XYZ file of N, CA and C in Angstrom:
762
model
N 178.547 78.905 71.489
C 177.507 78.457 72.403
C 176.136 79.029 72.047
N 176.077 79.968 71.121
C 174.798 80.546 70.736
C 174.012 79.565 69.875
N 172.704 79.481 70.104
C 171.868 78.565 69.327
C 171.699 79.026 67.887
N 172.072 80.277 67.596
C 171.991 80.780 66.225
C 173.359 80.829 65.555
N 174.412 80.576 66.341
C 175.758 80.688 65.800
C 176.318 82.093 65.887
N 175.500 83.026 66.364
C 175.929 84.410 66.505
C 175.485 84.945 67.863
N 176.236 85.923 68.368
C 175.867 86.552 69.636
C 174.615 87.402 69.446
N 173.663 87.278 70.384
C 172.486 88.143 70.327
C 172.030 88.487 71.741
N 171.390 89.626 71.880
C 170.821 90.084 73.153
C 171.880 90.208 74.251
N 173.062 90.670 73.884
C 174.123 90.841 74.871
C 173.783 92.002 75.801
N 174.092 91.856 77.082
C 173.821 92.907 78.049
C 174.745 94.102 77.859
N 174.243 95.278 78.253
C 175.020 96.503 78.075
C 176.361 96.446 78.809
N 176.323 95.996 80.060
C 177.549 95.962 80.866
C 178.589 95.031 80.253
N 178.138 93.883 79.764
C 179.064 92.929 79.149
C 179.637 93.488 77.859
N 178.794 94.147 77.065
C 179.278 94.744 75.819
C 180.329 95.817 76.110
N 180.033 96.671 77.084
C 180.981 97.734 77.421
C 182.293 97.161 77.952
N 182.191 96.096 78.751
C 183.396 95.473 79.303
C 184.249 94.859 78.195
N 183.602 94.257 77.202
C 184.345 93.676 76.083
C 185.072 94.752 75.282
N 184.394 95.888 75.081
C 185.046 96.997 74.377
C 186.234 97.525 75.187
N 186.058 97.615 76.502
C 187.142 98.081 77.367
C 188.311 97.091 77.351
N 187.985 95.800 77.373
C 189.024 94.768 77.313
C 189.827 94.893 76.019
N 189.122 95.090 74.918
C 189.793 95.229 73.623
C 190.685 96.474 73.603
N 190.184 97.562 74.196
C 190.973 98.794 74.259
C 192.261 98.568 75.055
N 192.140 97.884 76.193
C 193.320 97.607 77.022
C 194.296 96.680 76.301
N 193.761 95.719 75.558
C 194.632 94.825 74.786
C 195.486 95.604 73.792
N 194.860 96.540 73.107
C 195.579 97.307 72.094
C 196.691 98.144 72.723
N 196.388 98.747 73.873
C 197.404 99.531 74.589
C 198.532 98.621 75.067
N 198.151 97.478 75.634
C 199.127 96.521 76.162
C 200.028 96.000 75.045
N 199.428 95.695 73.904
C 200.199 95.185 72.768
C 201.227 96.210 72.302
N 200.814 97.469 72.262
C 201.728 98.526 71.826
C 202.865 98.713 72.827
N 202.534 98.682 74.130
C 203.545 98.892 75.171
C 204.578 97.772 75.214
N 204.150 96.545 74.869
C 205.039 95.389 74.988
C 205.472 94.830 73.633
N 205.210 95.612 72.588
C 205.634 95.232 71.236
C 205.124 93.837 70.859
N 203.824 93.650 71.048
C 203.163 92.388 70.705
C 202.187 92.663 69.568
N 202.178 91.814 68.567
C 201.249 92.017 67.458
C 199.827 91.703 67.909
N 198.856 92.329 67.263
C 197.458 92.092 67.612
C 197.045 90.656 67.317
N 197.735 90.018 66.369
C 197.442 88.615 66.071
C 197.860 87.700 67.220
N 198.850 88.139 67.995
C 199.382 87.316 69.080
C 198.775 87.639 70.441
N 198.091 88.764 70.543
C 197.670 89.259 71.857
C 196.693 88.321 72.561
N 195.924 87.542 71.802
C 194.957 86.617 72.410
C 195.586 85.299 72.849
N 196.870 85.126 72.599
C 197.499 83.827 72.855
C 198.726 83.928 73.755
N 198.789 84.952 74.580
C 199.942 85.127 75.471
C 199.892 84.092 76.591
N 201.001 83.411 76.823
C 201.064 82.457 77.934
C 202.206 82.776 78.897
N 202.770 83.963 78.757
C 203.850 84.413 79.633
C 203.238 84.993 80.910
N 203.352 84.267 82.012
C 202.716 84.694 83.261
C 203.250 86.031 83.759
N 204.521 86.316 83.491
C 205.094 87.589 83.935
C 204.455 88.765 83.210
N 204.012 88.539 81.982
C 203.290 89.569 81.241
C 201.836 89.645 81.688
N 201.216 88.492 81.812
C 199.790 88.441 82.120
C 199.453 89.079 83.460
N 200.361 88.977 84.433
C 200.059 89.531 85.758
C 199.981 91.058 85.730
N 200.485 91.658 84.648
C 200.447 93.113 84.513
C 199.245 93.590 83.705
N 198.384 92.647 83.321
C 197.198 93.021 82.535
C 195.958 92.909 83.412
N 195.258 94.008 83.581
C 194.064 94.043 84.431
C 192.844 93.604 83.622
N 192.290 92.441 83.969
C 191.124 91.917 83.245
C 189.800 92.378 83.841
N 189.839 93.098 84.959
C 188.598 93.564 85.581
C 188.108 94.808 84.851
N 187.268 94.581 83.867
C 186.852 95.654 82.964
C 185.466 96.201 83.276
N 184.861 95.729 84.355
C 183.522 96.166 84.702
C 183.514 97.481 85.449
N 182.533 98.300 85.144
C 182.378 99.581 85.834
C 181.843 99.361 87.242
N 182.264 100.210 88.176
C 181.772 100.115 89.555
C 180.296 100.466 89.655
N 179.740 101.029 88.596
C 178.310 101.367 88.585
C 177.441 100.188 88.164
N 178.050 99.155 87.598
C 177.272 98.065 87.018
C 176.900 97.014 88.062
N 175.600 96.907 88.341
C 175.093 95.922 89.305
C 173.981 95.095 88.673
N 174.147 94.783 87.387
C 173.159 93.979 86.692
C 173.337 92.495 86.969
N 172.382 91.700 86.485
C 172.353 90.264 86.803
C 173.209 89.402 85.874
N 173.874 90.019 84.898
C 174.621 89.250 83.910
C 175.734 88.398 84.483
N 176.392 88.905 85.527
C 177.491 88.137 86.127
C 176.982 86.921 86.882
N 175.763 87.005 87.400
C 175.198 85.915 88.200
C 174.682 84.783 87.320
N 174.203 85.110 86.137
C 173.595 84.089 85.286
C 174.621 83.132 84.682
N 175.888 83.510 84.673
C 176.932 82.678 84.054
C 177.845 82.036 85.096
N 177.460 82.042 86.357
C 178.367 81.756 87.461
C 178.754 80.289 87.626
N 177.857 79.359 87.366
C 178.000 77.960 87.788
C 179.349 77.302 87.489
N 179.966 77.519 86.318
C 181.243 76.834 86.067
C 182.324 77.138 87.103
N 182.263 78.309 87.727
C 183.316 78.676 88.689
C 183.232 77.831 89.964
N 182.095 77.820 90.667
C 182.030 76.940 91.843
C 182.097 75.460 91.493
N 181.668 75.092 90.288
C 181.778 73.692 89.873
C 183.246 73.283 89.750
N 184.078 74.188 89.299
C 185.516 73.919 89.169
C 186.199 73.895 90.537
N 185.816 74.819 91.422
C 186.550 75.006 92.678
C 185.862 74.417 93.911
N 184.757 73.682 93.757
C 183.957 73.318 94.929
C 184.730 72.514 95.977
N 185.792 71.824 95.579
C 186.579 71.040 96.543
C 187.295 71.941 97.552
N 187.485 73.200 97.172
C 188.100 74.204 98.048
C 187.120 75.371 98.144
N 186.191 75.339 99.106
C 185.116 76.335 99.160
C 185.597 77.783 99.218
N 186.709 78.030 99.912
C 187.225 79.396 99.978
C 187.599 79.907 98.591
N 188.211 79.048 97.791
C 188.544 79.435 96.416
C 187.277 79.580 95.575
N 186.301 78.707 95.800
C 185.043 78.791 95.055
C 184.381 80.143 95.274
N 184.353 80.592 96.517
C 183.739 81.883 96.839
C 184.571 83.028 96.263
N 185.871 82.963 96.462
C 186.753 84.038 95.981
C 186.645 84.215 94.472
N 186.775 83.120 93.739
C 186.779 83.236 92.286
C 185.384 83.461 91.708
N 184.351 83.113 92.454
C 182.998 83.492 92.033
C 182.889 85.009 92.001
N 183.436 85.655 93.019
C 183.448 87.114 93.032
C 184.331 87.698 91.946
N 185.512 87.127 91.774
C 186.440 87.641 90.765
C 185.870 87.506 89.356
N 185.115 86.438 89.113
C 184.530 86.250 87.782
C 183.547 87.365 87.457
N 182.933 87.911 88.479
C 181.981 89.006 88.302
C 182.672 90.268 87.822
N 183.826 90.566 88.400
C 184.494 91.845 88.162
C 184.969 92.024 86.729
N 185.024 90.945 85.979
C 185.420 91.064 84.574
C 184.460 91.983 83.831
N 183.178 91.918 84.189
C 182.166 92.711 83.483
C 181.334 93.608 84.391
N 181.244 93.293 85.683
C 180.401 94.050 86.611
C 181.224 94.390 87.857
N 181.532 95.664 88.023
C 182.445 96.062 89.085
C 181.800 96.516 90.375
N 180.475 96.476 90.442
C 179.796 96.953 91.644
C 179.949 95.972 92.802
N 180.056 96.493 94.017
C 180.265 95.653 95.199
C 179.097 94.689 95.427
N 177.880 95.141 95.157
C 176.716 94.270 95.353
C 176.753 93.094 94.377
N 177.165 93.363 93.151
C 177.274 92.286 92.163
C 178.342 91.288 92.591
N 179.462 91.810 93.049
C 180.571 90.971 93.525
C 180.108 90.060 94.659
N 179.401 90.621 95.622
C 178.989 89.836 96.784
C 177.819 88.904 96.479
N 176.943 89.296 95.562
C 175.873 88.387 95.149
C 176.468 87.134 94.514
N 177.512 87.316 93.718
C 178.177 86.170 93.089
C 178.928 85.333 94.117
N 179.553 85.977 95.088
C 180.252 85.210 96.128
C 179.263 84.358 96.924
N 178.142 84.958 97.299
C 177.155 84.219 98.089
C 176.558 83.067 97.281
N 176.181 83.337 96.045
C 175.567 82.287 95.229
C 176.586 81.205 94.890
N 177.838 81.604 94.697
C 178.896 80.621 94.476
C 179.062 79.701 95.668
N 178.920 80.265 96.873
C 179.001 79.453 98.093
C 177.858 78.450 98.144
N 176.661 78.877 97.766
C 175.507 77.975 97.768
C 175.701 76.828 96.777
N 176.162 77.155 95.580
C 176.364 76.116 94.567
C 177.453 75.144 95.011
N 178.548 75.668 95.528
C 179.629 74.800 96.011
C 179.134 73.890 97.124
N 178.353 74.446 98.043
C 177.816 73.645 99.151
C 176.887 72.555 98.637
N 176.078 72.893 97.624
C 175.163 71.904 97.053
C 175.934 70.760 96.405
N 176.961 71.087 95.633
C 177.761 70.053 94.972
C 178.501 69.203 96.004
N 178.839 69.806 97.127
C 179.517 69.077 98.199
C 178.560 68.208 99.013
N 177.261 68.268 98.683
C 176.309 67.362 99.304
C 175.478 67.925 100.434
N 175.545 69.239 100.659
C 174.719 69.810 101.721
C 173.247 69.781 101.300
N 172.372 69.628 102.263
C 170.945 69.489 101.992
C 170.329 70.821 101.577
N 169.172 70.734 100.945
C 168.457 71.950 100.585
C 168.098 72.739 101.835
N 167.731 72.054 102.881
C 167.406 72.730 104.138
C 168.586 73.563 104.626
N 169.787 73.016 104.522
C 170.988 73.751 104.942
C 171.242 74.948 104.036
N 171.032 74.768 102.729
C 171.246 75.854 101.780
C 170.279 77.004 102.017
N 169.059 76.685 102.381
C 168.014 77.678 102.571
C 167.994 78.269 103.978
N 168.815 77.767 104.849
C 168.824 78.248 106.231
C 169.261 79.711 106.304
N 168.555 80.534 107.074
C 169.001 81.917 107.293
C 170.375 81.990 107.954
N 170.824 80.865 108.488
C 172.127 80.821 109.156
C 173.242 80.298 108.243
N 172.915 80.038 106.968
C 173.928 79.484 106.061
C 175.174 80.365 106.011
N 174.975 81.660 105.837
C 176.118 82.572 105.723
C 176.962 82.562 106.992
N 176.310 82.619 108.138
C 177.052 82.620 109.405
C 177.815 81.313 109.607
N 177.189 80.197 109.231
C 177.826 78.891 109.431
C 178.991 78.655 108.473
N 179.013 79.390 107.364
C 180.074 79.216 106.366
C 180.919 80.486 106.255
N 180.945 81.263 107.297
C 181.612 82.573 107.256
C 183.083 82.459 106.847
N 183.730 81.362 107.253
C 185.152 81.223 106.926
C 185.379 81.132 105.426
N 184.360 80.708 104.674
C 184.499 80.636 103.226
C 184.686 82.018 102.608
N 184.210 83.049 103.297
C 184.183 84.402 102.743
C 185.389 85.248 103.154
N 186.304 84.653 103.890
C 187.507 85.365 104.285
C 187.213 86.585 105.136
N 187.963 87.638 104.902
C 187.842 88.854 105.713
C 186.852 89.859 105.135
N 186.227 89.503 104.022
C 185.294 90.427 103.371
C 183.849 90.023 103.669
N 183.146 90.739 104.536
C 181.740 90.420 104.790
C 180.884 90.777 103.577
N 179.727 90.162 103.495
C 178.806 90.475 102.405
C 178.245 91.884 102.554
N 177.955 92.495 101.429
C 177.258 93.783 101.439
C 175.925 93.618 102.161
N 175.503 94.642 102.884
C 174.271 94.560 103.678
C 173.074 94.121 102.843
N 172.955 94.636 101.610
C 171.803 94.299 100.767
C 171.802 92.821 100.383
N 172.977 92.268 100.174
C 173.081 90.844 99.844
C 172.841 90.003 101.089
N 173.324 90.458 102.227
C 173.126 89.706 103.466
C 171.648 89.624 103.835
N 170.881 90.666 103.541
C 169.437 90.628 103.794
C 168.800 89.465 103.033
N 169.219 89.281 101.784
C 168.709 88.158 100.988
C 169.173 86.840 101.597
N 170.444 86.784 101.974
C 170.995 85.559 102.566
C 170.264 85.170 103.848
N 169.760 86.156 104.556
C 169.048 85.895 105.808
C 167.595 85.481 105.576
N 167.157 85.490 104.300
C 165.836 84.942 104.007
C 164.783 85.909 103.530
N 165.177 87.042 102.952
C 164.175 88.002 102.474
C 163.302 87.427 101.362
N 163.774 86.360 100.717
C 163.033 85.730 99.616
C 161.894 84.834 100.098
N 161.801 84.589 101.378
C 160.781 83.678 101.919
C 159.419 84.383 101.982
N 158.792 84.517 100.829
C 157.518 85.224 100.727
C 156.509 84.330 100.019
N 155.509 83.908 100.749
C 154.531 82.955 100.225
C 153.835 83.466 98.969
N 153.620 84.785 98.906
C 152.883 85.347 97.778
C 153.725 85.578 96.544
N 155.029 85.386 96.641
C 155.894 85.566 95.479
C 155.761 86.945 94.869
N 155.297 87.016 93.643
C 155.164 88.291 92.934
C 154.272 89.250 93.702
N 153.172 88.747 94.238
C 152.239 89.610 94.974
C 152.861 90.181 96.241
N 153.890 89.518 96.741
C 154.584 89.997 97.941
C 155.860 90.773 97.614
N 156.036 91.111 96.331
C 157.146 91.980 95.958
C 158.348 91.313 95.331
N 158.307 89.998 95.103
C 159.420 89.319 94.430
C 159.419 89.722 92.953
N 160.564 90.186 92.459
C 160.662 90.647 91.083
C 161.934 90.109 90.420
N 161.767 89.556 89.235
C 162.917 89.075 88.475
C 163.491 90.178 87.610
N 164.044 91.170 88.244
C 164.547 92.353 87.548
C 166.006 92.185 87.121
N 166.488 93.176 86.378
C 167.874 93.164 85.948
C 168.854 93.489 87.057
N 168.387 94.175 88.100
C 169.227 94.504 89.252
C 169.617 93.213 89.962
N 170.898 93.032 90.228
C 171.399 91.728 90.659
C 170.841 91.273 92.000
N 170.607 92.177 92.932
C 170.082 91.763 94.233
C 168.640 91.280 94.090
N 167.858 91.962 93.259
C 166.482 91.522 93.000
C 166.472 90.176 92.286
N 167.387 89.992 91.342
C 167.473 88.725 90.607
C 167.870 87.583 91.535
N 168.809 87.849 92.432
C 169.229 86.850 93.418
C 168.055 86.450 94.301
N 167.327 87.434 94.774
C 166.181 87.165 95.639
C 165.114 86.363 94.898
N 164.863 86.718 93.641
C 163.840 86.031 92.853
C 164.210 84.572 92.603
N 165.470 84.321 92.257
C 165.912 82.946 92.000
C 165.832 82.103 93.264
N 166.208 82.684 94.390
C 166.141 81.947 95.653
C 164.697 81.711 96.074
N 163.823 82.660 95.779
C 162.397 82.440 96.067
C 161.889 81.234 95.277
N 162.229 81.167 93.987
C 161.783 80.045 93.155
C 162.321 78.724 93.695
N 163.566 78.715 94.137
C 164.172 77.502 94.696
C 163.481 77.115 96.005
N 163.200 78.093 96.826
C 162.533 77.861 98.118
C 161.109 77.339 97.920
N 160.430 77.816 96.870
C 159.005 77.517 96.666
C 158.744 76.374 95.695
N 159.779 75.718 95.191
C 159.582 74.774 94.080
C 159.140 73.367 94.484
N 158.970 73.121 95.775
C 158.538 71.807 96.260
C 159.447 70.691 95.732
N 160.732 70.980 95.672
C 161.758 70.013 95.240
C 161.573 69.530 93.805
N 160.994 70.381 92.978
C 160.789 70.066 91.568
C 161.494 71.112 90.711
N 162.499 70.688 89.940
C 163.206 71.612 89.059
C 162.237 72.247 88.066
N 161.353 71.434 87.514
C 160.407 71.950 86.524
C 159.529 73.038 87.118
N 158.988 72.788 88.297
C 158.124 73.786 88.924
C 158.901 75.058 89.227
N 160.117 74.914 89.747
C 160.915 76.086 90.088
C 161.265 76.927 88.881
N 161.631 76.280 87.784
C 161.965 77.016 86.570
C 160.757 77.790 86.060
N 159.584 77.173 86.128
C 158.365 77.850 85.685
C 157.997 78.995 86.620
N 158.210 78.801 87.913
C 157.975 79.895 88.860
C 158.869 81.089 88.524
N 160.128 80.809 88.225
C 161.076 81.878 87.903
C 160.673 82.605 86.624
N 160.349 81.846 85.593
C 159.980 82.443 84.310
C 158.707 83.269 84.435
N 157.749 82.752 85.171
C 156.454 83.412 85.258
C 156.448 84.660 86.128
N 157.583 84.998 86.727
C 157.703 86.301 87.381
C 157.731 87.424 86.353
N 158.056 87.069 85.103
C 158.124 88.080 84.062
C 159.401 88.887 84.135
N 159.356 90.103 83.579
C 160.520 90.988 83.510
C 161.691 90.265 82.830
N 162.831 90.126 83.508
C 163.997 89.469 82.902
C 163.901 87.963 83.154
N 162.880 87.356 82.565
C 162.477 85.992 82.917
C 163.543 84.943 82.625
N 164.199 85.056 81.463
C 165.173 84.017 81.106
C 166.371 84.025 82.049
N 166.796 85.210 82.451
C 167.939 85.294 83.364
C 167.579 84.786 84.752
N 166.399 85.137 85.239
C 165.965 84.644 86.550
C 165.948 83.121 86.562
N 165.424 82.528 85.497
C 165.366 81.067 85.416
C 166.762 80.459 85.309
N 167.652 81.129 84.604
C 169.026 80.639 84.488
C 169.724 80.642 85.842
N 169.529 81.713 86.599
C 170.128 81.791 87.937
C 169.542 80.699 88.828
N 168.223 80.544 88.785
C 167.574 79.465 89.547
C 168.166 78.109 89.175
N 168.283 77.855 87.873
C 168.699 76.538 87.397
C 170.084 76.125 87.844
N 170.967 77.102 88.050
C 172.324 76.764 88.488
C 172.310 76.114 89.871
N 171.597 76.723 90.804
C 171.549 76.183 92.167
C 170.667 74.946 92.237
N 169.514 74.995 91.580
C 168.610 73.847 91.608
C 169.263 72.629 90.960
N 169.967 72.841 89.858
C 170.658 71.736 89.205
C 171.740 71.139 90.083
N 172.481 72.012 90.781
C 173.534 71.534 91.680
C 172.949 70.742 92.836
N 171.779 71.151 93.293
C 171.148 70.496 94.443
C 170.421 69.206 94.050
N 169.627 69.259 92.987
C 168.791 68.113 92.614
C 169.513 67.106 91.720
N 170.502 67.570 90.965
C 171.252 66.673 90.098
C 170.679 66.566 88.694
N 171.497 66.083 87.787
C 171.143 65.995 86.364
C 169.892 65.158 86.130
N 169.761 64.058 86.836
C 168.644 63.143 86.601
C 167.299 63.722 87.012
N 167.317 64.818 87.751
C 166.066 65.452 88.165
C 165.544 66.439 87.125
N 166.335 66.709 86.094
C 165.892 67.632 85.050
C 164.805 66.973 84.205
N 163.776 67.723 83.802
C 162.729 67.150 82.943
C 163.332 66.635 81.636
N 163.127 65.358 81.362
C 163.784 64.749 80.198
C 163.341 65.376 78.886
N 162.074 65.754 78.794
C 161.603 66.363 77.549
C 162.238 67.736 77.332
N 162.637 68.402 78.393
C 163.368 69.666 78.261
C 164.807 69.406 77.830
N 165.438 68.450 78.476
C 166.849 68.156 78.198
C 167.045 67.765 76.736
N 166.131 66.966 76.193
C 166.265 66.483 74.819
C 166.209 67.619 73.799
N 165.629 68.758 74.189
C 165.479 69.867 73.254
C 166.578 70.920 73.385
N 167.513 70.705 74.300
C 168.580 71.685 74.511
C 169.531 71.699 73.319
N 169.836 72.885 72.822
C 170.783 73.035 71.718
C 172.180 72.618 72.187
N 172.899 71.877 71.358
C 174.273 71.432 71.655
C 174.340 70.667 72.973
N 173.336 69.836 73.217
C 173.233 69.096 74.478
C 174.496 68.285 74.770
N 174.966 67.519 73.799
C 176.124 66.659 74.047
C 177.375 67.488 74.333
N 177.543 68.574 73.599
C 178.694 69.442 73.830
C 178.667 70.005 75.251
N 177.503 70.438 75.718
C 177.373 70.991 77.067
C 177.681 69.922 78.111
N 177.222 68.699 77.867
C 177.513 67.605 78.804
C 179.014 67.340 78.884
N 179.676 67.296 77.728
C 181.123 67.061 77.703
C 181.871 68.211 78.378
N 181.430 69.424 78.106
C 182.079 70.591 78.697
C 181.948 70.570 80.220
N 180.777 70.188 80.710
C 180.558 70.109 82.157
C 181.481 69.077 82.797
N 181.592 67.926 82.150
C 182.485 66.880 82.674
C 183.943 67.339 82.641
N 184.302 68.086 81.604
C 185.670 68.590 81.501
C 185.969 69.573 82.629
N 185.010 70.447 82.946
C 185.202 71.413 84.033
C 185.447 70.682 85.346
N 184.637 69.659 85.613
C 184.799 68.886 86.850
C 186.152 68.182 86.861
N 186.523 67.575 85.730
C 187.804 66.859 85.641
C 188.981 67.804 85.855
N 188.951 68.949 85.185
C 190.046 69.907 85.321
C 190.107 70.475 86.736
N 188.939 70.680 87.339
C 188.913 71.149 88.719
C 189.527 70.139 89.670
N 189.260 68.869 89.412
C 189.841 67.809 90.237
C 191.363 67.789 90.084
N 191.830 67.900 88.846
C 193.278 67.917 88.597
C 193.926 69.124 89.259
N 193.248 70.266 89.185
C 193.782 71.483 89.802
C 193.894 71.325 91.314
N 192.845 70.777 91.930
C 192.849 70.632 93.391
C 193.963 69.698 93.856
N 194.261 68.684 93.057
C 195.319 67.735 93.418
C 196.718 68.313 93.199
N 196.795 69.362 92.388
C 198.103 69.964 92.108
C 198.511 70.978 93.162
N 197.554 71.363 94.032
C 197.840 72.340 95.084
C 198.270 71.610 96.349
N 199.449 71.921 96.896
C 199.934 71.232 98.106
C 198.975 71.407 99.283
């Protein structure tokens, strides 16, 4: 998926989690007499349930887990409770902090709601979390994430009023939601608002784009931007495959 064919600019938390995953694989392979050549291709569920894939440190609350979130709620949106649950679980693979977990659960709920056809007004409502509380099960959001959910991003001055596109996940969540709130229903304007906050600009815009894309739809994307996307056709096919597989999965559950 890299535009250069090689991984570049990987986040510290993700790099550390990958190293930890590899370390656990080697231990697991030795304990179960599995060759390293086979360890990436295990399909035995009885074995897999004994392997802990949550490799993120509890100290890690960076924005990396949030920027890659969209495929999860896109797959599970037909079952919002699962969309929220697995949005959080996807975070723990690389980021184990509670705030990161809950930021992903909340944003996953927003994306799922958008794909299900809820209006932007409903998504931006300070009451969204309360109205969809059943989606979150018995685990309430962390206080810092709930403050954002209640509308802390509603600041007319944006950067001048303290909105920052930082690496800290709660700040990144707030910044992306500010851009969505202030974009006047224009994906292009919102993406530029996110980027022009500076700091971790590409990640802020990526987080913004997931929710804005789910809400506004593919046809609302600036065509001159879309035409320049690397591996555009592959990404389109992959997106359709995620939706198709999610539909098949939902129909397989009684």
